[in-house]
């Protein structure tokens, strides 16, 4: 195996903006909507670990998911694809190098026929080598290679071939490409022709990548590459056709499911524990909770009406034998998730499912502030400041107390109530669910009280009888739709939103409302906006 020391060095990841520019200029404006929200800055955007695995799967046919061993991505906007945090430090550089070496070796020894355009007997043929570099390079870099790049990789191919053999030359090219910034990063530099407002249109190949990673979480397919190369993607009709096609693909489910998984904090599931004496099979129950939420979203979004109202209020779910005791229902046969109708007075959609309630509880008791914080921040987009330092000692309990009474006592000091006046009431409305989301009417032998006053909280503003009442009010609110639109923008662009995005969010909300609150249409609509197809001059890149 040729050493990865001969490969391009990872510091090349921090190239100038100009060196990362695509090769094909864009066409006309290409907008499919009338909004002109301010686009984000030009940048390069590193693949997430999940996108890396998907890309090497589609590029090389490798399904080993090498990125599962990488340093985890850090989320900064509620999602792990924050471009500003997706840098490459020395440890990550070593991970990319080791992965590239293994992937290249496996590709030439196990899948040569998939990647090499000629018979194996023609590995030494210069024409076949050039054809491989041009075709594989197009797919790996998600744009055509320049003549200087083709020449450089031909030189590497020759070096490996002369040092060892033609297979080593091929492996060296693959290994080097997989460490290149043009593979590891998505370019969003534009066509180099700023308009009067200082905005540039993404090149067709940059736009193809943006569409593909948004909708399917991986590199463009052959149809999308062809649309970019032909110029059709630069037209409104061509862009609209690709948005529609990509949104309808079966693998478009995964990015949307990932969006909701992160929105509901399911990334925290690995840190959730329970007393093994009280919950001896908790790990298997936790896995079933995840399956329940995924199945519920998938069935309602891709096979149902795809409405936000359904996700938040539907009195049904999907359970297996592990979840049946929590719902106090008969255990279904088999291992598949079975649809069940639930008591509409006790259950309403995602926020009353055991998974969400368990993740936002403590190991031995519920946590009303955690539950309230997640609902207010993730579903209504309210900003809750972090806890203060030097919290004063709370008064001692006067006697037996419920969890609600305990948190009222702990957070009673005025310095705490600046935040807890919002967190506590929202969380207390969920107190009819215990630490694993089972319905209860008694807590520590005391009656559970879920009645709260949420006056002043946008989207609910008034008295609430409990969690079901709360989520129904949220589902009917403008604020919930606006928040989902904002969260969609954060996820689609991998950055926090600001006042420059208010126009975009408003336009997306209007379209969302016009579709009856269809979340699939909302997820797709961002790709038809100028903010998606253009960038603002002024370079930024996620580096560490």
JSON list of N, CA and C in Angstrom, two decimals, residues 67-111:
[
{"chain": "A", "resi": 67, "resn": "UNK", "atom": "N", "xyz": [-17.10, 6.90, 8.99]},
{"chain": "A", "resi": 67, "resn": "UNK", "atom": "CA", "xyz": [-17.18, 8.10, 9.81]},
{"chain": "A", "resi": 67, "resn": "UNK", "atom": "C", "xyz": [-17.79, 7.85, 11.18]},
{"chain": "A", "resi": 68, "resn": "UNK", "atom": "N", "xyz": [-18.32, 6.65, 11.41]},
{"chain": "A", "resi": 68, "resn": "UNK", "atom": "CA", "xyz": [-18.86, 6.35, 12.75]},
{"chain": "A", "resi": 68, "resn": "UNK", "atom": "C", "xyz": [-17.74, 6.36, 13.78]},
{"chain": "A", "resi": 69, "resn": "UNK", "atom": "N", "xyz": [-16.48, 6.23, 13.31]},
{"chain": "A", "resi": 69, "resn": "UNK", "atom": "CA", "xyz": [-15.33, 6.24, 14.21]},
{"chain": "A", "resi": 69, "resn": "UNK", "atom": "C", "xyz": [-14.67, 7.61, 14.28]},
{"chain": "A", "resi": 70, "resn": "UNK", "atom": "N", "xyz": [-15.17, 8.58, 13.52]},
{"chain": "A", "resi": 70, "resn": "UNK", "atom": "CA", "xyz": [-14.60, 9.93, 13.52]},
{"chain": "A", "resi": 70, "resn": "UNK", "atom": "C", "xyz": [-15.01, 10.69, 14.79]},
{"chain": "A", "resi": 71, "resn": "UNK", "atom": "N", "xyz": [-14.30, 11.78, 15.03]},
{"chain": "A", "resi": 71, "resn": "UNK", "atom": "CA", "xyz": [-14.72, 12.72, 16.06]},
{"chain": "A", "resi": 71, "resn": "UNK", "atom": "C", "xyz": [-16.12, 13.21, 15.74]},
{"chain": "A", "resi": 72, "resn": "UNK", "atom": "N", "xyz": [-17.06, 13.13, 16.67]},
{"chain": "A", "resi": 72, "resn": "UNK", "atom": "CA", "xyz": [-18.44, 13.54, 16.37]},
{"chain": "A", "resi": 72, "resn": "UNK", "atom": "C", "xyz": [-18.52, 15.02, 15.98]},
{"chain": "A", "resi": 73, "resn": "UNK", "atom": "N", "xyz": [-19.46, 15.33, 15.11]},
{"chain": "A", "resi": 73, "resn": "UNK", "atom": "CA", "xyz": [-19.70, 16.72, 14.73]},
{"chain": "A", "resi": 73, "resn": "UNK", "atom": "C", "xyz": [-20.31, 17.47, 15.91]},
{"chain": "A", "resi": 74, "resn": "UNK", "atom": "N", "xyz": [-20.00, 18.74, 16.01]},
{"chain": "A", "resi": 74, "resn": "UNK", "atom": "CA", "xyz": [-20.49, 19.57, 17.10]},
{"chain": "A", "resi": 74, "resn": "UNK", "atom": "C", "xyz": [-21.63, 20.44, 16.58]},
{"chain": "A", "resi": 75, "resn": "UNK", "atom": "N", "xyz": [-22.76, 20.39, 17.24]},
{"chain": "A", "resi": 75, "resn": "UNK", "atom": "CA", "xyz": [-23.88, 21.22, 16.85]},
{"chain": "A", "resi": 75, "resn": "UNK", "atom": "C", "xyz": [-23.81, 22.58, 17.52]},
{"chain": "A", "resi": 76, "resn": "UNK", "atom": "N", "xyz": [-24.17, 23.62, 16.79]},
{"chain": "A", "resi": 76, "resn": "UNK", "atom": "CA", "xyz": [-24.18, 24.95, 17.36]},
{"chain": "A", "resi": 76, "resn": "UNK", "atom": "C", "xyz": [-25.46, 25.70, 17.11]},
{"chain": "A", "resi": 77, "resn": "UNK", "atom": "N", "xyz": [-26.32, 25.16, 16.29]},
{"chain": "A", "resi": 77, "resn": "UNK", "atom": "CA", "xyz": [-27.60, 25.80, 15.98]},
{"chain": "A", "resi": 77, "resn": "UNK", "atom": "C", "xyz": [-28.77, 24.86, 16.30]},
{"chain": "A", "resi": 78, "resn": "UNK", "atom": "N", "xyz": [-28.46, 23.83, 17.08]},
{"chain": "A", "resi": 78, "resn": "UNK", "atom": "CA", "xyz": [-29.45, 22.79, 17.31]},
{"chain": "A", "resi": 78, "resn": "UNK", "atom": "C", "xyz": [-29.29, 21.65, 16.35]},
{"chain": "A", "resi": 79, "resn": "UNK", "atom": "N", "xyz": [-28.39, 21.81, 15.35]},
{"chain": "A", "resi": 79, "resn": "UNK", "atom": "CA", "xyz": [-28.13, 20.77, 14.36]},
{"chain": "A", "resi": 79, "resn": "UNK", "atom": "C", "xyz": [-26.62, 20.58, 14.24]},
{"chain": "A", "resi": 80, "resn": "UNK", "atom": "N", "xyz": [-26.21, 19.38, 13.84]},
{"chain": "A", "resi": 80, "resn": "UNK", "atom": "CA", "xyz": [-24.78, 19.07, 13.80]},
{"chain": "A", "resi": 80, "resn": "UNK", "atom": "C", "xyz": [-24.10, 19.48, 12.49]},
{"chain": "A", "resi": 81, "resn": "UNK", "atom": "N", "xyz": [-24.83, 20.17, 11.61]},
{"chain": "A", "resi": 81, "resn": "UNK", "atom": "CA", "xyz": [-24.22, 20.57, 10.33]},
{"chain": "A", "resi": 81, "resn": "UNK", "atom": "C", "xyz": [-23.84, 22.04, 10.32]},
{"chain": "A", "resi": 82, "resn": "UNK", "atom": "N", "xyz": [-23.55, 22.62, 11.47]},
{"chain": "A", "resi": 82, "resn": "UNK", "atom": "CA", "xyz": [-23.16, 24.02, 11.56]},
{"chain": "A", "resi": 82, "resn": "UNK", "atom": "C", "xyz": [-21.82, 24.23, 10.84]},
{"chain": "A", "resi": 83, "resn": "UNK", "atom": "N", "xyz": [-21.84, 24.95, 9.73]},
{"chain": "A", "resi": 83, "resn": "UNK", "atom": "CA", "xyz": [-20.65, 25.10, 8.90]},
{"chain": "A", "resi": 83, "resn": "UNK", "atom": "C", "xyz": [-19.50, 25.75, 9.64]},
{"chain": "A", "resi": 84, "resn": "UNK", "atom": "N", "xyz": [-19.79, 26.68, 10.54]},
{"chain": "A", "resi": 84, "resn": "UNK", "atom": "CA", "xyz": [-18.74, 27.37, 11.27]},
{"chain": "A", "resi": 84, "resn": "UNK", "atom": "C", "xyz": [-17.99, 26.46, 12.22]},
{"chain": "A", "resi": 85, "resn": "UNK", "atom": "N", "xyz": [-18.59, 25.35, 12.60]},
{"chain": "A", "resi": 85, "resn": "UNK", "atom": "CA", "xyz": [-17.95, 24.42, 13.53]},
{"chain": "A", "resi": 85, "resn": "UNK", "atom": "C", "xyz": [-17.41, 23.18, 12.85]},
{"chain": "A", "resi": 86, "resn": "UNK", "atom": "N", "xyz": [-17.67, 23.04, 11.55]},
{"chain": "A", "resi": 86, "resn": "UNK", "atom": "CA", "xyz": [-17.21, 21.86, 10.83]},
{"chain": "A", "resi": 86, "resn": "UNK", "atom": "C", "xyz": [-15.82, 22.12, 10.24]},
{"chain": "A", "resi": 87, "resn": "UNK", "atom": "N", "xyz": [-14.85, 22.20, 11.10]},
{"chain": "A", "resi": 87, "resn": "UNK", "atom": "CA", "xyz": [-13.47, 22.41, 10.65]},
{"chain": "A", "resi": 87, "resn": "UNK", "atom": "C", "xyz": [-12.70, 21.10, 10.62]},
{"chain": "A", "resi": 88, "resn": "UNK", "atom": "N", "xyz": [-11.39, 21.21, 10.50]},
{"chain": "A", "resi": 88, "resn": "UNK", "atom": "CA", "xyz": [-10.52, 20.05, 10.52]},
{"chain": "A", "resi": 88, "resn": "UNK", "atom": "C", "xyz": [-9.34, 20.37, 11.44]},
{"chain": "A", "resi": 89, "resn": "UNK", "atom": "N", "xyz": [-9.32, 19.76, 12.60]},
{"chain": "A", "resi": 89, "resn": "UNK", "atom": "CA", "xyz": [-8.17, 19.91, 13.48]},
{"chain": "A", "resi": 89, "resn": "UNK", "atom": "C", "xyz": [-7.19, 18.76, 13.23]},
{"chain": "A", "resi": 90, "resn": "UNK", "atom": "N", "xyz": [-6.02, 18.75, 13.86]},
{"chain": "A", "resi": 90, "resn": "UNK", "atom": "CA", "xyz": [-5.04, 17.69, 13.57]},
{"chain": "A", "resi": 90, "resn": "UNK", "atom": "C", "xyz": [-5.56, 16.28, 13.79]},
{"chain": "A", "resi": 91, "resn": "UNK", "atom": "N", "xyz": [-6.36, 16.08, 14.84]},
{"chain": "A", "resi": 91, "resn": "UNK", "atom": "CA", "xyz": [-6.90, 14.73, 15.08]},
{"chain": "A", "resi": 91, "resn": "UNK", "atom": "C", "xyz": [-7.84, 14.31, 13.96]},
{"chain": "A", "resi": 92, "resn": "UNK", "atom": "N", "xyz": [-8.66, 15.23, 13.50]},
{"chain": "A", "resi": 92, "resn": "UNK", "atom": "CA", "xyz": [-9.58, 14.91, 12.42]},
{"chain": "A", "resi": 92, "resn": "UNK", "atom": "C", "xyz": [-8.83, 14.71, 11.11]},
{"chain": "A", "resi": 93, "resn": "UNK", "atom": "N", "xyz": [-7.77, 15.47, 10.89]},
{"chain": "A", "resi": 93, "resn": "UNK", "atom": "CA", "xyz": [-6.96, 15.28, 9.69]},
{"chain": "A", "resi": 93, "resn": "UNK", "atom": "C", "xyz": [-6.41, 13.86, 9.64]},
{"chain": "A", "resi": 94, "resn": "UNK", "atom": "N", "xyz": [-5.97, 13.36, 10.79]},
{"chain": "A", "resi": 94, "resn": "UNK", "atom": "CA", "xyz": [-5.46, 11.99, 10.85]},
{"chain": "A", "resi": 94, "resn": "UNK", "atom": "C", "xyz": [-6.58, 10.99, 10.57]},
{"chain": "A", "resi": 95, "resn": "UNK", "atom": "N", "xyz": [-7.78, 11.27, 11.05]},
{"chain": "A", "resi": 95, "resn": "UNK", "atom": "CA", "xyz": [-8.92, 10.38, 10.80]},
{"chain": "A", "resi": 95, "resn": "UNK", "atom": "C", "xyz": [-9.25, 10.34, 9.31]},
{"chain": "A", "resi": 96, "resn": "UNK", "atom": "N", "xyz": [-9.26, 11.50, 8.66]},
{"chain": "A", "resi": 96, "resn": "UNK", "atom": "CA", "xyz": [-9.55, 11.54, 7.23]},
{"chain": "A", "resi": 96, "resn": "UNK", "atom": "C", "xyz": [-8.47, 10.81, 6.43]},
{"chain": "A", "resi": 97, "resn": "UNK", "atom": "N", "xyz": [-7.20, 10.98, 6.84]},
{"chain": "A", "resi": 97, "resn": "UNK", "atom": "CA", "xyz": [-6.10, 10.33, 6.13]},
{"chain": "A", "resi": 97, "resn": "UNK", "atom": "C", "xyz": [-6.20, 8.81, 6.24]},
{"chain": "A", "resi": 98, "resn": "UNK", "atom": "N", "xyz": [-6.43, 8.32, 7.46]},
{"chain": "A", "resi": 98, "resn": "UNK", "atom": "CA", "xyz": [-6.53, 6.88, 7.66]},
{"chain": "A", "resi": 98, "resn": "UNK", "atom": "C", "xyz": [-7.72, 6.29, 6.90]},
{"chain": "A", "resi": 99, "resn": "UNK", "atom": "N", "xyz": [-8.84, 7.00, 6.92]},
{"chain": "A", "resi": 99, "resn": "UNK", "atom": "CA", "xyz": [-10.02, 6.54, 6.21]},
{"chain": "A", "resi": 99, "resn": "UNK", "atom": "C", "xyz": [-9.77, 6.51, 4.71]},
{"chain": "A", "resi": 100, "resn": "UNK", "atom": "N", "xyz": [-9.13, 7.56, 4.19]},
{"chain": "A", "resi": 100, "resn": "UNK", "atom": "CA", "xyz": [-8.86, 7.62, 2.75]},
{"chain": "A", "resi": 100, "resn": "UNK", "atom": "C", "xyz": [-7.98, 6.46, 2.32]},
{"chain": "A", "resi": 101, "resn": "UNK", "atom": "N", "xyz": [-6.98, 6.13, 3.12]},
{"chain": "A", "resi": 101, "resn": "UNK", "atom": "CA", "xyz": [-6.08, 5.03, 2.77]},
{"chain": "A", "resi": 101, "resn": "UNK", "atom": "C", "xyz": [-6.84, 3.70, 2.73]},
{"chain": "A", "resi": 102, "resn": "UNK", "atom": "N", "xyz": [-7.67, 3.46, 3.72]},
{"chain": "A", "resi": 102, "resn": "UNK", "atom": "CA", "xyz": [-8.41, 2.20, 3.75]},
{"chain": "A", "resi": 102, "resn": "UNK", "atom": "C", "xyz": [-9.43, 2.13, 2.63]},
{"chain": "A", "resi": 103, "resn": "UNK", "atom": "N", "xyz": [-10.16, 3.21, 2.41]},
{"chain": "A", "resi": 103, "resn": "UNK", "atom": "CA", "xyz": [-11.17, 3.23, 1.36]},
{"chain": "A", "resi": 103, "resn": "UNK", "atom": "C", "xyz": [-10.54, 3.00, -0.02]},
{"chain": "A", "resi": 104, "resn": "UNK", "atom": "N", "xyz": [-9.40, 3.63, -0.24]},
{"chain": "A", "resi": 104, "resn": "UNK", "atom": "CA", "xyz": [-8.73, 3.47, -1.54]},
{"chain": "A", "resi": 104, "resn": "UNK", "atom": "C", "xyz": [-8.28, 2.03, -1.74]},
{"chain": "A", "resi": 105, "resn": "UNK", "atom": "N", "xyz": [-7.69, 1.45, -0.70]},
{"chain": "A", "resi": 105, "resn": "UNK", "atom": "CA", "xyz": [-7.23, 0.06, -0.80]},
{"chain": "A", "resi": 105, "resn": "UNK", "atom": "C", "xyz": [-8.40, -0.88, -1.06]},
{"chain": "A", "resi": 106, "resn": "UNK", "atom": "N", "xyz": [-9.47, -0.72, -0.31]},
{"chain": "A", "resi": 106, "resn": "UNK", "atom": "CA", "xyz": [-10.64, -1.58, -0.50]},
{"chain": "A", "resi": 106, "resn": "UNK", "atom": "C", "xyz": [-11.24, -1.40, -1.89]},
{"chain": "A", "resi": 107, "resn": "UNK", "atom": "N", "xyz": [-11.23, -0.17, -2.40]},
{"chain": "A", "resi": 107, "resn": "UNK", "atom": "CA", "xyz": [-11.83, 0.10, -3.70]},
{"chain": "A", "resi": 107, "resn": "UNK", "atom": "C", "xyz": [-11.09, -0.63, -4.81]},
{"chain": "A", "resi": 108, "resn": "UNK", "atom": "N", "xyz": [-9.75, -0.59, -4.79]},
{"chain": "A", "resi": 108, "resn": "UNK", "atom": "CA", "xyz": [-8.99, -1.19, -5.89]},
{"chain": "A", "resi": 108, "resn": "UNK", "atom": "C", "xyz": [-8.88, -2.70, -5.75]},
{"chain": "A", "resi": 109, "resn": "UNK", "atom": "N", "xyz": [-9.07, -3.23, -4.54]},
{"chain": "A", "resi": 109, "resn": "UNK", "atom": "CA", "xyz": [-8.98, -4.68, -4.35]},
{"chain": "A", "resi": 109, "resn": "UNK", "atom": "C", "xyz": [-10.34, -5.38, -4.42]},
{"chain": "A", "resi": 110, "resn": "UNK", "atom": "N", "xyz": [-11.41, -4.65, -4.10]},
{"chain": "A", "resi": 110, "resn": "UNK", "atom": "CA", "xyz": [-12.72, -5.30, -4.03]},
{"chain": "A", "resi": 110, "resn": "UNK", "atom": "C", "xyz": [-13.74, -4.78, -5.03]},
{"chain": "A", "resi": 111, "resn": "UNK", "atom": "N", "xyz": [-13.58, -3.52, -5.48]},
{"chain": "A", "resi": 111, "resn": "UNK", "atom": "CA", "xyz": [-14.61, -2.92, -6.33]},
{"chain": "A", "resi": 111, "resn": "UNK", "atom": "C", "xyz": [-14.00, -2.21, -7.54]}
]
